Amino acid sequence: MRRLRRTFFARASTTVAPELLNKLLVAGGSVGRIVEVEAYMADDPASHAFRGQTRRNATMFGKAGVLYVYFTYGMHHCANVVTGSIGDGQAVLLRAVTPVAGIDELRARRPGRPDRSLADGPGKLCQAFGLDLRHDGLDLCASEAPVWIGDDGVPPPAVPLIGQRVGISVGVDLPWRWRIQ
DNA sequence: AAAGAGATGGTCT
DNA sequence: GACCATCTCTTTT
């Protein structure tokens, strides 16, 4: 399986997001196929980057292909991949994956949950794959990075489901959520 | 099946 | 002090 290169991520988040469908997230000894993503931009009222760079969102303004992890609701983490160019403030939120390998590790990190609920949400995904603030700023494109995104040759769906983003109160009309049917 | 509410803490105004 | 790019459990249809 091929590790995605930085050139893949160095484009607009709205271009990268649909192409991430069916790619593989590798982390914590497990592998999951990406089935739902959302795009965020700086010129986008729903984005953390909308009001400029802060301590929390600094990673989002950095290099493409780097993981932006943030903590929210007092208990959940969400994982994004930075896209575009340095200073842009763009990212793609990884919202859901389906288990491909290392499912026992996923179950161990999400005890008591049915297999279908192991990583079918952004907070659940981070819990299942053991992602937290320690991974913020991690370069997915580095040759030895412990977290990365791979391509096993399965193409993105020709006709993904496209809709409104979830859990936001502004910018709700932008159709920047993509998922597998 | 759908709707509601509580948990829980970092971040920014 | 208000607001969360959420999840889970409980209550109601």
PDB file of C-alpha atoms (C1' of nucleotides) in Angstrom:
ATOM      1  CA  MET A   1       0.000   0.000   0.000  1.00  0.00           C
ATOM      2  CA  ARG A   2       1.256   3.436  -1.001  1.00  0.00           C
ATOM      3  CA  ARG A   3       1.563   6.307   1.469  1.00  0.00           C
ATOM      4  CA  LEU A   4      -0.125   9.457   0.152  1.00  0.00           C
ATOM      5  CA  ARG A   5       2.358  12.196  -0.651  1.00  0.00           C
ATOM      6  CA  ARG A   6       2.212  15.833   0.317  1.00  0.00           C
ATOM      7  CA  THR A   7       1.255  16.924  -3.203  1.00  0.00           C
ATOM      8  CA  PHE A   8      -2.036  15.070  -2.713  1.00  0.00           C
ATOM      9  CA  PHE A   9      -2.903  17.255   0.260  1.00  0.00           C
ATOM     10  CA  ALA A  10      -1.523  20.540  -1.112  1.00  0.00           C
ATOM     11  CA  ARG A  11      -4.794  21.414  -2.845  1.00  0.00           C
ATOM     12  CA  ALA A  12      -8.094  22.959  -1.780  1.00  0.00           C
ATOM     13  CA  SER A  13      -9.840  21.047   1.003  1.00  0.00           C
ATOM     14  CA  THR A  14     -12.968  20.820  -1.150  1.00  0.00           C
ATOM     15  CA  THR A  15     -10.896  19.005  -3.779  1.00  0.00           C
ATOM     16  CA  VAL A  16      -8.999  16.766  -1.371  1.00  0.00           C
ATOM     17  CA  ALA A  17     -12.035  15.750   0.699  1.00  0.00           C
ATOM     18  CA  PRO A  18     -13.920  13.666  -1.907  1.00  0.00           C
ATOM     19  CA  GLU A  19     -10.649  12.064  -3.032  1.00  0.00           C
ATOM     20  CA  LEU A  20      -9.989  10.881   0.519  1.00  0.00           C
ATOM     21  CA  LEU A  21     -13.027   8.598   0.330  1.00  0.00           C
ATOM     22  CA  ASN A  22     -11.899   4.955   0.187  1.00  0.00           C
ATOM     23  CA  LYS A  23      -8.361   5.857   1.251  1.00  0.00           C
ATOM     24  CA  LEU A  24      -7.002   4.095   4.348  1.00  0.00           C
ATOM     25  CA  LEU A  25      -6.275   5.594   7.753  1.00  0.00           C
ATOM     26  CA  VAL A  26      -3.404   3.801   9.492  1.00  0.00           C
ATOM     27  CA  ALA A  27      -2.930   4.465  13.214  1.00  0.00           C
ATOM     28  CA  GLY A  28      -2.618   2.641  16.504  1.00  0.00           C
ATOM     29  CA  GLY A  29      -2.070  -0.747  14.876  1.00  0.00           C
ATOM     30  CA  SER A  30      -5.371  -0.530  13.014  1.00  0.00           C
ATOM     31  CA  VAL A  31      -6.503   0.349   9.511  1.00  0.00           C
ATOM     32  CA  GLY A  32      -9.812   1.894   8.494  1.00  0.00           C
ATOM     33  CA  ARG A  33     -11.320   2.852   5.155  1.00  0.00           C
ATOM     34  CA  ILE A  34     -12.388   6.499   5.079  1.00  0.00           C
ATOM     35  CA  VAL A  35     -16.124   6.720   4.376  1.00  0.00           C
ATOM     36  CA  GLU A  36     -17.074  10.239   5.511  1.00  0.00           C
ATOM     37  CA  VAL A  37     -15.231  13.581   5.456  1.00  0.00           C
ATOM     38  CA  GLU A  38     -15.922  17.310   5.632  1.00  0.00           C
ATOM     39  CA  ALA A  39     -14.001  20.257   4.178  1.00  0.00           C
ATOM     40  CA  TYR A  40     -13.171  23.412   6.134  1.00  0.00           C
ATOM     41  CA  MET A  41     -11.642  26.621   4.798  1.00  0.00           C
ATOM     42  CA  ALA A  42     -10.460  29.903   6.310  1.00  0.00           C
ATOM     43  CA  ASP A  43     -13.120  31.899   4.429  1.00  0.00           C
ATOM     44  CA  ASP A  44     -15.821  29.771   6.031  1.00  0.00           C
ATOM     45  CA  PRO A  45     -17.715  30.854   9.159  1.00  0.00           C
ATOM     46  CA  ALA A  46     -17.928  27.263  10.439  1.00  0.00           C
ATOM     47  CA  SER A  47     -14.155  26.791  10.363  1.00  0.00           C
ATOM     48  CA  HIS A  48     -11.814  27.109  13.309  1.00  0.00           C
ATOM     49  CA  ALA A  49      -9.623  29.156  10.959  1.00  0.00           C
ATOM     50  CA  PHE A  50     -12.332  31.745  10.234  1.00  0.00           C
ATOM     51  CA  ARG A  51     -11.249  34.168  12.983  1.00  0.00           C
ATOM     52  CA  GLY A  52      -7.547  33.836  12.305  1.00  0.00           C
ATOM     53  CA  GLN A  53      -4.721  31.853  13.811  1.00  0.00           C
ATOM     54  CA  THR A  54      -4.701  31.039  17.530  1.00  0.00           C
ATOM     55  CA  ARG A  55      -2.764  28.641  19.723  1.00  0.00           C
ATOM     56  CA  ARG A  56      -5.423  25.967  19.245  1.00  0.00           C
ATOM     57  CA  ASN A  57      -5.724  26.076  15.456  1.00  0.00           C
ATOM     58  CA  ALA A  58      -2.096  26.888  14.601  1.00  0.00           C
ATOM     59  CA  THR A  59      -1.561  23.488  12.972  1.00  0.00           C
ATOM     60  CA  MET A  60      -4.343  24.234  10.500  1.00  0.00           C
ATOM     61  CA  PHE A  61      -2.316  27.158   9.139  1.00  0.00           C
ATOM     62  CA  GLY A  62       0.775  25.044   8.612  1.00  0.00           C
ATOM     63  CA  LYS A  63       1.981  22.473   6.105  1.00  0.00           C
ATOM     64  CA  ALA A  64      -0.368  20.254   4.105  1.00  0.00           C
ATOM     65  CA  GLY A  65      -0.351  16.591   5.008  1.00  0.00           C
ATOM     66  CA  VAL A  66      -0.038  17.281   8.737  1.00  0.00           C
ATOM     67  CA  LEU A  67      -2.586  16.040  11.262  1.00  0.00           C
ATOM     68  CA  TYR A  68      -4.662  18.707  13.050  1.00  0.00           C
ATOM     69  CA  VAL A  69      -6.230  17.231  16.191  1.00  0.00           C
ATOM     70  CA  TYR A  70      -8.387  19.316  18.491  1.00  0.00           C
ATOM     71  CA  PHE A  71     -10.235  18.684  21.741  1.00  0.00           C
ATOM     72  CA  THR A  72     -13.904  19.623  22.021  1.00  0.00           C
ATOM     73  CA  TYR A  73     -17.005  19.260  24.186  1.00  0.00           C
ATOM     74  CA  GLY A  74     -14.747  18.634  27.145  1.00  0.00           C
ATOM     75  CA  MET A  75     -14.190  14.996  26.208  1.00  0.00           C
ATOM     76  CA  HIS A  76     -13.826  14.351  22.496  1.00  0.00           C
ATOM     77  CA  HIS A  77     -11.042  14.657  19.956  1.00  0.00           C
ATOM     78  CA  CYS A  78     -11.444  15.268  16.229  1.00  0.00           C
ATOM     79  CA  ALA A  79      -8.805  14.543  13.583  1.00  0.00           C
ATOM     80  CA  ASN A  80      -8.227  16.553  10.404  1.00  0.00           C
ATOM     81  CA  VAL A  81      -5.668  16.569   7.631  1.00  0.00           C
ATOM     82  CA  VAL A  82      -4.276  20.004   6.739  1.00  0.00           C
ATOM     83  CA  THR A  83      -4.607  20.886   3.040  1.00  0.00           C
ATOM     84  CA  GLY A  84      -3.674  23.756   0.732  1.00  0.00           C
ATOM     85  CA  SER A  85      -0.663  26.004   1.227  1.00  0.00           C
ATOM     86  CA  ILE A  86       1.026  27.289   4.359  1.00  0.00           C
ATOM     87  CA  GLY A  87      -1.027  30.134   5.824  1.00  0.00           C
ATOM     88  CA  ASP A  88      -4.304  29.091   4.185  1.00  0.00           C
ATOM     89  CA  GLY A  89      -6.039  27.550   7.194  1.00  0.00           C
ATOM     90  CA  GLN A  90      -7.655  24.634   5.368  1.00  0.00           C
ATOM     91  CA  ALA A  91      -8.323  21.090   6.537  1.00  0.00           C
ATOM     92  CA  VAL A  92     -10.427  17.996   5.962  1.00  0.00           C
ATOM     93  CA  LEU A  93     -12.186  16.499   8.993  1.00  0.00           C
ATOM     94  CA  LEU A  94     -12.073  12.692   9.108  1.00  0.00           C
ATOM     95  CA  ARG A  95     -15.611  11.816  10.213  1.00  0.00           C
ATOM     96  CA  ALA A  96     -15.919   8.066   9.800  1.00  0.00           C
ATOM     97  CA  VAL A  97     -14.053   4.943   8.729  1.00  0.00           C
ATOM     98  CA  THR A  98     -14.969   1.265   8.460  1.00  0.00           C
ATOM     99  CA  PRO A  99     -12.571  -1.249  10.039  1.00  0.00           C
ATOM    100  CA  VAL A 100     -10.194  -2.988   7.642  1.00  0.00           C
ATOM    101  CA  ALA A 101      -7.511  -4.431   9.948  1.00  0.00           C
ATOM    102  CA  GLY A 102      -6.625  -4.430  13.618  1.00  0.00           C
ATOM    103  CA  ILE A 103     -10.274  -4.571  14.615  1.00  0.00           C
ATOM    104  CA  ASP A 104      -9.421  -6.163  17.953  1.00  0.00           C
ATOM    105  CA  GLU A 105      -7.436  -3.045  18.860  1.00  0.00           C
ATOM    106  CA  LEU A 106     -10.391  -0.887  17.838  1.00  0.00           C
ATOM    107  CA  ARG A 107     -12.735  -2.956  20.018  1.00  0.00           C
ATOM    108  CA  ALA A 108     -10.316  -2.724  22.932  1.00  0.00           C
ATOM    109  CA  ARG A 109     -10.302   1.074  22.717  1.00  0.00           C
ATOM    110  CA  ARG A 110     -14.141   1.199  22.359  1.00  0.00           C
ATOM    111  CA  PRO A 111     -15.232  -1.492  24.804  1.00  0.00           C
ATOM    112  CA  GLY A 112     -18.837  -2.576  24.771  1.00  0.00           C
ATOM    113  CA  ARG A 113     -19.655  -0.982  21.431  1.00  0.00           C
ATOM    114  CA  PRO A 114     -20.981  -2.942  18.449  1.00  0.00           C
ATOM    115  CA  ASP A 115     -18.565  -3.220  15.519  1.00  0.00           C
ATOM    116  CA  ARG A 116     -20.643  -0.875  13.412  1.00  0.00           C
ATOM    117  CA  SER A 117     -20.177   1.882  16.012  1.00  0.00           C
ATOM    118  CA  LEU A 118     -16.425   1.586  16.418  1.00  0.00           C
ATOM    119  CA  ALA A 119     -15.489   4.571  14.253  1.00  0.00           C
ATOM    120  CA  ASP A 120     -18.680   5.963  12.673  1.00  0.00           C
ATOM    121  CA  GLY A 121     -18.198   9.497  13.989  1.00  0.00           C
ATOM    122  CA  PRO A 122     -15.291  11.922  14.397  1.00  0.00           C
ATOM    123  CA  GLY A 123     -14.992  11.494  18.161  1.00  0.00           C
ATOM    124  CA  LYS A 124     -15.466   7.732  17.979  1.00  0.00           C
ATOM    125  CA  LEU A 125     -12.854   7.501  15.214  1.00  0.00           C
ATOM    126  CA  CYS A 126     -10.261   9.232  17.387  1.00  0.00           C
ATOM    127  CA  GLN A 127     -11.073   7.038  20.364  1.00  0.00           C
ATOM    128  CA  ALA A 128     -10.950   3.851  18.284  1.00  0.00           C
ATOM    129  CA  PHE A 129      -7.594   4.699  16.718  1.00  0.00           C
ATOM    130  CA  GLY A 130      -6.097   6.202  19.876  1.00  0.00           C
ATOM    131  CA  LEU A 131      -5.704   9.685  18.391  1.00  0.00           C
ATOM    132  CA  ASP A 132      -5.474  12.646  20.764  1.00  0.00           C
ATOM    133  CA  LEU A 133      -3.702  15.983  21.215  1.00  0.00           C
ATOM    134  CA  ARG A 134      -0.302  14.275  21.267  1.00  0.00           C
ATOM    135  CA  HIS A 135      -0.832  13.657  17.545  1.00  0.00           C
ATOM    136  CA  ASP A 136      -1.584  17.281  16.703  1.00  0.00           C
ATOM    137  CA  GLY A 137       1.103  18.481  14.285  1.00  0.00           C
ATOM    138  CA  LEU A 138       2.185  14.973  13.284  1.00  0.00           C
ATOM    139  CA  ASP A 139       3.383  14.833   9.663  1.00  0.00           C
ATOM    140  CA  LEU A 140       1.449  12.078   7.896  1.00  0.00           C
ATOM    141  CA  CYS A 141       3.806  12.287   4.916  1.00  0.00           C
ATOM    142  CA  ALA A 142       7.031  11.627   6.824  1.00  0.00           C
ATOM    143  CA  SER A 143       8.529   8.292   5.811  1.00  0.00           C
ATOM    144  CA  GLU A 144       8.430   6.783   9.311  1.00  0.00           C
ATOM    145  CA  ALA A 145       5.308   8.545  10.647  1.00  0.00           C
ATOM    146  CA  PRO A 146       3.260   6.251  12.947  1.00  0.00           C
ATOM    147  CA  VAL A 147       0.025   7.711  11.557  1.00  0.00           C
ATOM    148  CA  TRP A 148      -0.544   7.993   7.829  1.00  0.00           C
ATOM    149  CA  ILE A 149      -3.057   7.713   4.992  1.00  0.00           C
ATOM    150  CA  GLY A 150      -2.608   5.018   2.380  1.00  0.00           C
ATOM    151  CA  ASP A 151      -3.927   4.150  -1.073  1.00  0.00           C
ATOM    152  CA  ASP A 152      -4.546   0.494  -1.860  1.00  0.00           C
ATOM    153  CA  GLY A 153      -5.934   1.172  -5.333  1.00  0.00           C
ATOM    154  CA  VAL A 154      -9.615   1.408  -4.461  1.00  0.00           C
ATOM    155  CA  PRO A 155     -10.833   4.594  -6.165  1.00  0.00           C
ATOM    156  CA  PRO A 156     -13.142   7.162  -4.594  1.00  0.00           C
ATOM    157  CA  PRO A 157     -16.811   6.534  -5.400  1.00  0.00           C
ATOM    158  CA  ALA A 158     -17.936   7.904  -8.749  1.00  0.00           C
ATOM    159  CA  VAL A 159     -21.087   9.228  -7.093  1.00  0.00           C
ATOM    160  CA  PRO A 160     -20.510  10.062  -3.415  1.00  0.00           C
ATOM    161  CA  LEU A 161     -23.295  11.353  -1.214  1.00  0.00           C
ATOM    162  CA  ILE A 162     -22.851  15.101  -0.838  1.00  0.00           C
ATOM    163  CA  GLY A 163     -24.580  17.170   1.819  1.00  0.00           C
ATOM    164  CA  GLN A 164     -24.410  19.735   4.567  1.00  0.00           C
ATOM    165  CA  ARG A 165     -21.848  19.554   7.339  1.00  0.00           C
ATOM    166  CA  VAL A 166     -22.812  18.242  10.750  1.00  0.00           C
ATOM    167  CA  GLY A 167     -22.803  19.916  14.141  1.00  0.00           C
ATOM    168  CA  ILE A 168     -22.234  23.498  13.010  1.00  0.00           C
ATOM    169  CA  SER A 169     -24.433  26.555  13.505  1.00  0.00           C
ATOM    170  CA  VAL A 170     -23.090  28.796  10.704  1.00  0.00           C
ATOM    171  CA  GLY A 171     -22.097  28.074   7.122  1.00  0.00           C
ATOM    172  CA  VAL A 172     -24.687  25.306   7.138  1.00  0.00           C
ATOM    173  CA  ASP A 173     -25.628  25.732   3.488  1.00  0.00           C
ATOM    174  CA  LEU A 174     -22.222  24.795   2.090  1.00  0.00           C
ATOM    175  CA  PRO A 175     -22.352  21.233   0.658  1.00  0.00           C
ATOM    176  CA  TRP A 176     -18.955  20.256   1.994  1.00  0.00           C
ATOM    177  CA  ARG A 177     -19.649  16.825   3.453  1.00  0.00           C
ATOM    178  CA  TRP A 178     -18.907  13.728   1.411  1.00  0.00           C
ATOM    179  CA  ARG A 179     -19.638  10.111   2.248  1.00  0.00           C
ATOM    180  CA  ILE A 180     -19.857   6.647   0.754  1.00  0.00           C
ATOM    181  CA  GLN A 181     -23.319   5.402  -0.135  1.00  0.00           C
TER     182      GLN A 181
ATOM    183  C1'  DA B   1     -37.570   5.806  15.347  1.00  0.00           C
ATOM    184  C1'  DA B   2     -36.889  10.160  16.873  1.00  0.00           C
ATOM    185  C1'  DA B   3     -36.029  13.627  20.107  1.00  0.00           C
ATOM    186  C1'  DG B   4     -33.925  15.546  24.313  1.00  0.00           C
ATOM    187  C1'  DA B   5     -30.571  16.299  27.730  1.00  0.00           C
ATOM    188  C1'  DG B   6     -26.309  15.742  30.417  1.00  0.00           C
ATOM    189  C1'  DA B   7     -21.464  15.137  30.530  1.00  0.00           C
ATOM    190  C1'  DT B   8     -17.208  17.966  30.817  1.00  0.00           C
ATOM    191  C1'  DG B   9     -13.112  21.186  30.000  1.00  0.00           C
ATOM    192  C1'  DG B  10     -10.278  24.044  26.781  1.00  0.00           C
ATOM    193  C1'  DT B  11     -10.454  28.258  24.287  1.00  0.00           C
ATOM    194  C1'  DC B  12     -11.505  32.857  23.260  1.00  0.00           C
ATOM    195  C1'  DT B  13     -14.173  37.421  24.237  1.00  0.00           C
TER     196       DT B  13
ATOM    197  C1'  DG C   1     -19.018  33.313  30.864  1.00  0.00           C
ATOM    198  C1'  DA C   2     -20.441  31.357  26.417  1.00  0.00           C
ATOM    199  C1'  DC C   3     -19.532  28.366  23.035  1.00  0.00           C
ATOM    200  C1'  DC C   4     -18.447  24.299  21.060  1.00  0.00           C
ATOM    201  C1'  DA C   5     -16.659  20.463  13.633  1.00  0.00           C
ATOM    202  C1'  DT C   6     -19.715  15.075  19.930  1.00  0.00           C
ATOM    203  C1'  DC C   7     -21.373  10.894  22.176  1.00  0.00           C
ATOM    204  C1'  DT C   8     -24.392   8.270  24.940  1.00  0.00           C
ATOM    205  C1'  DC C   9     -28.224   7.325  27.516  1.00  0.00           C
ATOM    206  C1'  DT C  10     -33.044   8.173  28.553  1.00  0.00           C
ATOM    207  C1'  DT C  11     -37.593   9.437  27.319  1.00  0.00           C
ATOM    208  C1'  DT C  12     -41.232   9.932  24.153  1.00  0.00           C
ATOM    209  C1'  DT C  13     -43.863   8.835  19.900  1.00  0.00           C
TER     210       DT C  13
END
